[in-house]
């Protein structure tokens, strides 16, 4: 009976489509499928979904901007349901891992968070600047940061709250500069990140340092002070590579930009 109903449903879609009717399909698996050739404009020689997979798996590195042909795809992904679903998978895995830890209770177990696109979302800014298809403009981005209006990433906030309830301290290591400390602190607190062990920002003397080197050195300093990095989460691979990365790393989704 179920097979008959399924065949009838598929036949209805085919007939309706052939007659020019628009068919609404509930619970679409991928809202952006028309962008990759199943309908609408076909992107010749480039699958944007495959490009995003390459970015997230760190197989595509050193890129400057999102391909122009994929601006619409990335925008739909970031604003649609899939981005949030991907984030939820990462956050849930991190929560389950944290729950299974055998903690000492001495206050030295810490979890490292990146800030931009890991804790705070800059999507309002990138929505006005091509979702990463525009060349990065530090002046414009820093002006956005200084508004202090970046919303929290809900799944990251849930993870943060879970970690605190387990007795794990939180440390933020960000590529933001030291002169943005006050606005960053205020922004974090305003959206629910009320407490932390440390908030580490880049000093002016570190401005030319790559993220991998900078964040590795800061994690090394934390461990030298007796802290144990039980977890580490970031949206860039440069948050998670290098040295002293911690016992377990979690890569948050972000196909909008690449930081080495």
PDB file of N, CA and C in Angstrom, residues 138-197:
ATOM      1  N   UNK A 138      38.821  45.341   5.963  1.00  0.00           N
ATOM      2  CA  UNK A 138      39.024  45.408   7.413  1.00  0.00           C
ATOM      3  C   UNK A 138      38.389  46.655   8.023  1.00  0.00           C
ATOM      4  N   UNK A 139      38.386  47.762   7.282  1.00  0.00           N
ATOM      5  CA  UNK A 139      37.792  48.997   7.807  1.00  0.00           C
ATOM      6  C   UNK A 139      36.293  48.834   8.027  1.00  0.00           C
ATOM      7  N   UNK A 140      35.623  48.278   7.028  1.00  0.00           N
ATOM      8  CA  UNK A 140      34.181  48.076   7.145  1.00  0.00           C
ATOM      9  C   UNK A 140      33.844  47.040   8.208  1.00  0.00           C
ATOM     10  N   UNK A 141      34.638  45.957   8.250  1.00  0.00           N
ATOM     11  CA  UNK A 141      34.339  44.909   9.229  1.00  0.00           C
ATOM     12  C   UNK A 141      34.575  45.414  10.652  1.00  0.00           C
ATOM     13  N   UNK A 142      35.661  46.136  10.864  1.00  0.00           N
ATOM     14  CA  UNK A 142      35.939  46.657  12.206  1.00  0.00           C
ATOM     15  C   UNK A 142      34.875  47.660  12.644  1.00  0.00           C
ATOM     16  N   UNK A 143      34.335  48.406  11.696  1.00  0.00           N
ATOM     17  CA  UNK A 143      33.248  49.333  12.019  1.00  0.00           C
ATOM     18  C   UNK A 143      32.020  48.559  12.500  1.00  0.00           C
ATOM     19  N   UNK A 144      31.768  47.410  11.861  1.00  0.00           N
ATOM     20  CA  UNK A 144      30.665  46.543  12.307  1.00  0.00           C
ATOM     21  C   UNK A 144      30.940  46.003  13.705  1.00  0.00           C
ATOM     22  N   UNK A 145      32.152  45.530  13.954  1.00  0.00           N
ATOM     23  CA  UNK A 145      32.502  45.002  15.275  1.00  0.00           C
ATOM     24  C   UNK A 145      32.240  46.046  16.354  1.00  0.00           C
ATOM     25  N   UNK A 146      32.594  47.292  16.079  1.00  0.00           N
ATOM     26  CA  UNK A 146      32.463  48.360  17.072  1.00  0.00           C
ATOM     27  C   UNK A 146      31.011  48.722  17.380  1.00  0.00           C
ATOM     28  N   UNK A 147      30.059  48.248  16.570  1.00  0.00           N
ATOM     29  CA  UNK A 147      28.652  48.460  16.914  1.00  0.00           C
ATOM     30  C   UNK A 147      28.245  47.579  18.095  1.00  0.00           C
ATOM     31  N   UNK A 148      28.962  46.473  18.279  1.00  0.00           N
ATOM     32  CA  UNK A 148      28.648  45.561  19.376  1.00  0.00           C
ATOM     33  C   UNK A 148      27.307  44.871  19.238  1.00  0.00           C
ATOM     34  N   UNK A 149      26.835  44.719  17.997  1.00  0.00           N
ATOM     35  CA  UNK A 149      25.507  44.166  17.771  1.00  0.00           C
ATOM     36  C   UNK A 149      25.504  42.731  17.237  1.00  0.00           C
ATOM     37  N   UNK A 150      26.630  42.066  17.279  1.00  0.00           N
ATOM     38  CA  UNK A 150      26.678  40.686  16.775  1.00  0.00           C
ATOM     39  C   UNK A 150      25.835  39.773  17.659  1.00  0.00           C
ATOM     40  N   UNK A 151      24.897  39.025  17.078  1.00  0.00           N
ATOM     41  CA  UNK A 151      24.083  38.106  17.889  1.00  0.00           C
ATOM     42  C   UNK A 151      24.861  36.851  18.258  1.00  0.00           C
ATOM     43  N   UNK A 152      24.379  36.169  19.267  1.00  0.00           N
ATOM     44  CA  UNK A 152      24.982  34.893  19.653  1.00  0.00           C
ATOM     45  C   UNK A 152      24.580  33.808  18.670  1.00  0.00           C
ATOM     46  N   UNK A 153      25.464  32.853  18.459  1.00  0.00           N
ATOM     47  CA  UNK A 153      25.101  31.641  17.746  1.00  0.00           C
ATOM     48  C   UNK A 153      24.407  30.732  18.758  1.00  0.00           C
ATOM     49  N   UNK A 154      23.115  30.440  18.570  1.00  0.00           N
ATOM     50  CA  UNK A 154      22.330  29.744  19.605  1.00  0.00           C
ATOM     51  C   UNK A 154      22.924  28.411  20.039  1.00  0.00           C
ATOM     52  N   UNK A 155      23.426  27.635  19.081  1.00  0.00           N
ATOM     53  CA  UNK A 155      23.968  26.322  19.440  1.00  0.00           C
ATOM     54  C   UNK A 155      25.258  26.462  20.243  1.00  0.00           C
ATOM     55  N   UNK A 156      26.053  27.458  19.921  1.00  0.00           N
ATOM     56  CA  UNK A 156      27.275  27.719  20.674  1.00  0.00           C
ATOM     57  C   UNK A 156      26.935  28.150  22.101  1.00  0.00           C
ATOM     58  N   UNK A 157      25.917  28.981  22.243  1.00  0.00           N
ATOM     59  CA  UNK A 157      25.483  29.418  23.571  1.00  0.00           C
ATOM     60  C   UNK A 157      25.000  28.237  24.405  1.00  0.00           C
ATOM     61  N   UNK A 158      24.298  27.318  23.766  1.00  0.00           N
ATOM     62  CA  UNK A 158      23.836  26.116  24.466  1.00  0.00           C
ATOM     63  C   UNK A 158      25.033  25.296  24.956  1.00  0.00           C
ATOM     64  N   UNK A 159      26.049  25.142  24.107  1.00  0.00           N
ATOM     65  CA  UNK A 159      27.250  24.415  24.499  1.00  0.00           C
ATOM     66  C   UNK A 159      27.944  25.118  25.655  1.00  0.00           C
ATOM     67  N   UNK A 160      28.080  26.420  25.558  1.00  0.00           N
ATOM     68  CA  UNK A 160      28.710  27.234  26.605  1.00  0.00           C
ATOM     69  C   UNK A 160      28.015  27.013  27.957  1.00  0.00           C
ATOM     70  N   UNK A 161      26.697  27.063  27.951  1.00  0.00           N
ATOM     71  CA  UNK A 161      25.937  26.882  29.189  1.00  0.00           C
ATOM     72  C   UNK A 161      26.118  25.476  29.753  1.00  0.00           C
ATOM     73  N   UNK A 162      26.183  24.488  28.865  1.00  0.00           N
ATOM     74  CA  UNK A 162      26.389  23.114  29.293  1.00  0.00           C
ATOM     75  C   UNK A 162      27.745  22.946  29.955  1.00  0.00           C
ATOM     76  N   UNK A 163      28.762  23.529  29.351  1.00  0.00           N
ATOM     77  CA  UNK A 163      30.114  23.423  29.902  1.00  0.00           C
ATOM     78  C   UNK A 163      30.200  24.041  31.293  1.00  0.00           C
ATOM     79  N   UNK A 164      29.596  25.201  31.462  1.00  0.00           N
ATOM     80  CA  UNK A 164      29.614  25.851  32.780  1.00  0.00           C
ATOM     81  C   UNK A 164      28.913  24.983  33.815  1.00  0.00           C
ATOM     82  N   UNK A 165      27.817  24.357  33.425  1.00  0.00           N
ATOM     83  CA  UNK A 165      27.077  23.509  34.363  1.00  0.00           C
ATOM     84  C   UNK A 165      27.889  22.286  34.789  1.00  0.00           C
ATOM     85  N   UNK A 166      28.841  21.879  33.934  1.00  0.00           N
ATOM     86  CA  UNK A 166      29.700  20.729  34.235  1.00  0.00           C
ATOM     87  C   UNK A 166      30.944  21.129  35.031  1.00  0.00           C
ATOM     88  N   UNK A 167      31.136  22.423  35.215  1.00  0.00           N
ATOM     89  CA  UNK A 167      32.298  22.897  35.951  1.00  0.00           C
ATOM     90  C   UNK A 167      33.512  23.166  35.080  1.00  0.00           C
ATOM     91  N   UNK A 168      33.318  23.219  33.771  1.00  0.00           N
ATOM     92  CA  UNK A 168      34.419  23.509  32.852  1.00  0.00           C
ATOM     93  C   UNK A 168      34.489  25.016  32.624  1.00  0.00           C
ATOM     94  N   UNK A 169      35.677  25.573  32.780  1.00  0.00           N
ATOM     95  CA  UNK A 169      35.873  27.005  32.565  1.00  0.00           C
ATOM     96  C   UNK A 169      36.007  27.290  31.067  1.00  0.00           C
ATOM     97  N   UNK A 170      35.598  28.481  30.668  1.00  0.00           N
ATOM     98  CA  UNK A 170      35.652  28.883  29.261  1.00  0.00           C
ATOM     99  C   UNK A 170      36.720  29.943  29.043  1.00  0.00           C
ATOM    100  N   UNK A 171      37.496  29.760  27.987  1.00  0.00           N
ATOM    101  CA  UNK A 171      38.497  30.744  27.575  1.00  0.00           C
ATOM    102  C   UNK A 171      38.208  31.111  26.122  1.00  0.00           C
ATOM    103  N   UNK A 172      38.128  32.396  25.842  1.00  0.00           N
ATOM    104  CA  UNK A 172      37.969  32.879  24.473  1.00  0.00           C
ATOM    105  C   UNK A 172      39.332  33.307  23.942  1.00  0.00           C
ATOM    106  N   UNK A 173      39.684  32.782  22.770  1.00  0.00           N
ATOM    107  CA  UNK A 173      40.887  33.248  22.070  1.00  0.00           C
ATOM    108  C   UNK A 173      40.428  33.754  20.710  1.00  0.00           C
ATOM    109  N   UNK A 174      40.594  35.034  20.482  1.00  0.00           N
ATOM    110  CA  UNK A 174      40.088  35.639  19.255  1.00  0.00           C
ATOM    111  C   UNK A 174      41.171  36.409  18.518  1.00  0.00           C
ATOM    112  N   UNK A 175      40.992  36.512  17.221  1.00  0.00           N
ATOM    113  CA  UNK A 175      41.890  37.308  16.402  1.00  0.00           C
ATOM    114  C   UNK A 175      41.559  38.786  16.441  1.00  0.00           C
ATOM    115  N   UNK A 176      40.504  39.157  17.159  1.00  0.00           N
ATOM    116  CA  UNK A 176      40.197  40.573  17.333  1.00  0.00           C
ATOM    117  C   UNK A 176      41.351  41.249  18.081  1.00  0.00           C
ATOM    118  N   UNK A 177      41.512  42.533  17.824  1.00  0.00           N
ATOM    119  CA  UNK A 177      42.635  43.254  18.430  1.00  0.00           C
ATOM    120  C   UNK A 177      42.298  43.739  19.841  1.00  0.00           C
ATOM    121  N   UNK A 178      43.325  43.979  20.614  1.00  0.00           N
ATOM    122  CA  UNK A 178      43.172  44.381  22.010  1.00  0.00           C
ATOM    123  C   UNK A 178      42.329  45.641  22.166  1.00  0.00           C
ATOM    124  N   UNK A 179      42.392  46.545  21.202  1.00  0.00           N
ATOM    125  CA  UNK A 179      41.603  47.778  21.320  1.00  0.00           C
ATOM    126  C   UNK A 179      40.105  47.541  21.130  1.00  0.00           C
ATOM    127  N   UNK A 180      39.732  46.299  20.816  1.00  0.00           N
ATOM    128  CA  UNK A 180      38.318  45.948  20.707  1.00  0.00           C
ATOM    129  C   UNK A 180      37.833  45.161  21.926  1.00  0.00           C
ATOM    130  N   UNK A 181      38.608  45.172  22.991  1.00  0.00           N
ATOM    131  CA  UNK A 181      38.266  44.388  24.184  1.00  0.00           C
ATOM    132  C   UNK A 181      36.934  44.826  24.786  1.00  0.00           C
ATOM    133  N   UNK A 182      36.771  46.121  25.030  1.00  0.00           N
ATOM    134  CA  UNK A 182      35.570  46.586  25.719  1.00  0.00           C
ATOM    135  C   UNK A 182      34.299  46.250  24.950  1.00  0.00           C
ATOM    136  N   UNK A 183      34.304  46.500  23.642  1.00  0.00           N
ATOM    137  CA  UNK A 183      33.101  46.226  22.859  1.00  0.00           C
ATOM    138  C   UNK A 183      32.854  44.730  22.747  1.00  0.00           C
ATOM    139  N   UNK A 184      33.923  43.942  22.698  1.00  0.00           N
ATOM    140  CA  UNK A 184      33.763  42.488  22.619  1.00  0.00           C
ATOM    141  C   UNK A 184      33.200  41.934  23.922  1.00  0.00           C
ATOM    142  N   UNK A 185      33.725  42.403  25.038  1.00  0.00           N
ATOM    143  CA  UNK A 185      33.212  41.969  26.339  1.00  0.00           C
ATOM    144  C   UNK A 185      31.731  42.314  26.482  1.00  0.00           C
ATOM    145  N   UNK A 186      31.382  43.540  26.128  1.00  0.00           N
ATOM    146  CA  UNK A 186      29.988  43.986  26.247  1.00  0.00           C
ATOM    147  C   UNK A 186      29.073  43.191  25.326  1.00  0.00           C
ATOM    148  N   UNK A 187      29.520  42.974  24.108  1.00  0.00           N
ATOM    149  CA  UNK A 187      28.736  42.203  23.140  1.00  0.00           C
ATOM    150  C   UNK A 187      28.492  40.782  23.647  1.00  0.00           C
ATOM    151  N   UNK A 188      29.551  40.133  24.126  1.00  0.00           N
ATOM    152  CA  UNK A 188      29.421  38.767  24.639  1.00  0.00           C
ATOM    153  C   UNK A 188      28.415  38.703  25.790  1.00  0.00           C
ATOM    154  N   UNK A 189      28.525  39.631  26.725  1.00  0.00           N
ATOM    155  CA  UNK A 189      27.638  39.623  27.894  1.00  0.00           C
ATOM    156  C   UNK A 189      26.195  39.925  27.502  1.00  0.00           C
ATOM    157  N   UNK A 190      26.024  40.830  26.564  1.00  0.00           N
ATOM    158  CA  UNK A 190      24.668  41.222  26.160  1.00  0.00           C
ATOM    159  C   UNK A 190      23.890  40.086  25.519  1.00  0.00           C
ATOM    160  N   UNK A 191      24.602  39.132  24.904  1.00  0.00           N
ATOM    161  CA  UNK A 191      23.898  38.045  24.202  1.00  0.00           C
ATOM    162  C   UNK A 191      23.927  36.728  24.974  1.00  0.00           C
ATOM    163  N   UNK A 192      24.414  36.761  26.217  1.00  0.00           N
ATOM    164  CA  UNK A 192      24.297  35.565  27.059  1.00  0.00           C
ATOM    165  C   UNK A 192      25.573  34.922  27.532  1.00  0.00           C
ATOM    166  N   UNK A 193      26.728  35.357  27.027  1.00  0.00           N
ATOM    167  CA  UNK A 193      28.007  34.795  27.486  1.00  0.00           C
ATOM    168  C   UNK A 193      28.504  35.664  28.650  1.00  0.00           C
ATOM    169  N   UNK A 194      28.028  35.355  29.836  1.00  0.00           N
ATOM    170  CA  UNK A 194      28.187  36.275  30.963  1.00  0.00           C
ATOM    171  C   UNK A 194      29.505  36.143  31.715  1.00  0.00           C
ATOM    172  N   UNK A 195      30.128  34.992  31.606  1.00  0.00           N
ATOM    173  CA  UNK A 195      31.332  34.790  32.407  1.00  0.00           C
ATOM    174  C   UNK A 195      32.342  33.941  31.655  1.00  0.00           C
ATOM    175  N   UNK A 196      33.613  34.143  31.965  1.00  0.00           N
ATOM    176  CA  UNK A 196      34.678  33.370  31.353  1.00  0.00           C
ATOM    177  C   UNK A 196      35.934  33.471  32.204  1.00  0.00           C
ATOM    178  N   UNK A 197      36.849  32.553  31.986  1.00  0.00           N
ATOM    179  CA  UNK A 197      38.116  32.573  32.714  1.00  0.00           C
ATOM    180  C   UNK A 197      39.052  33.611  32.126  1.00  0.00           C
TER     181      UNK A 197
END
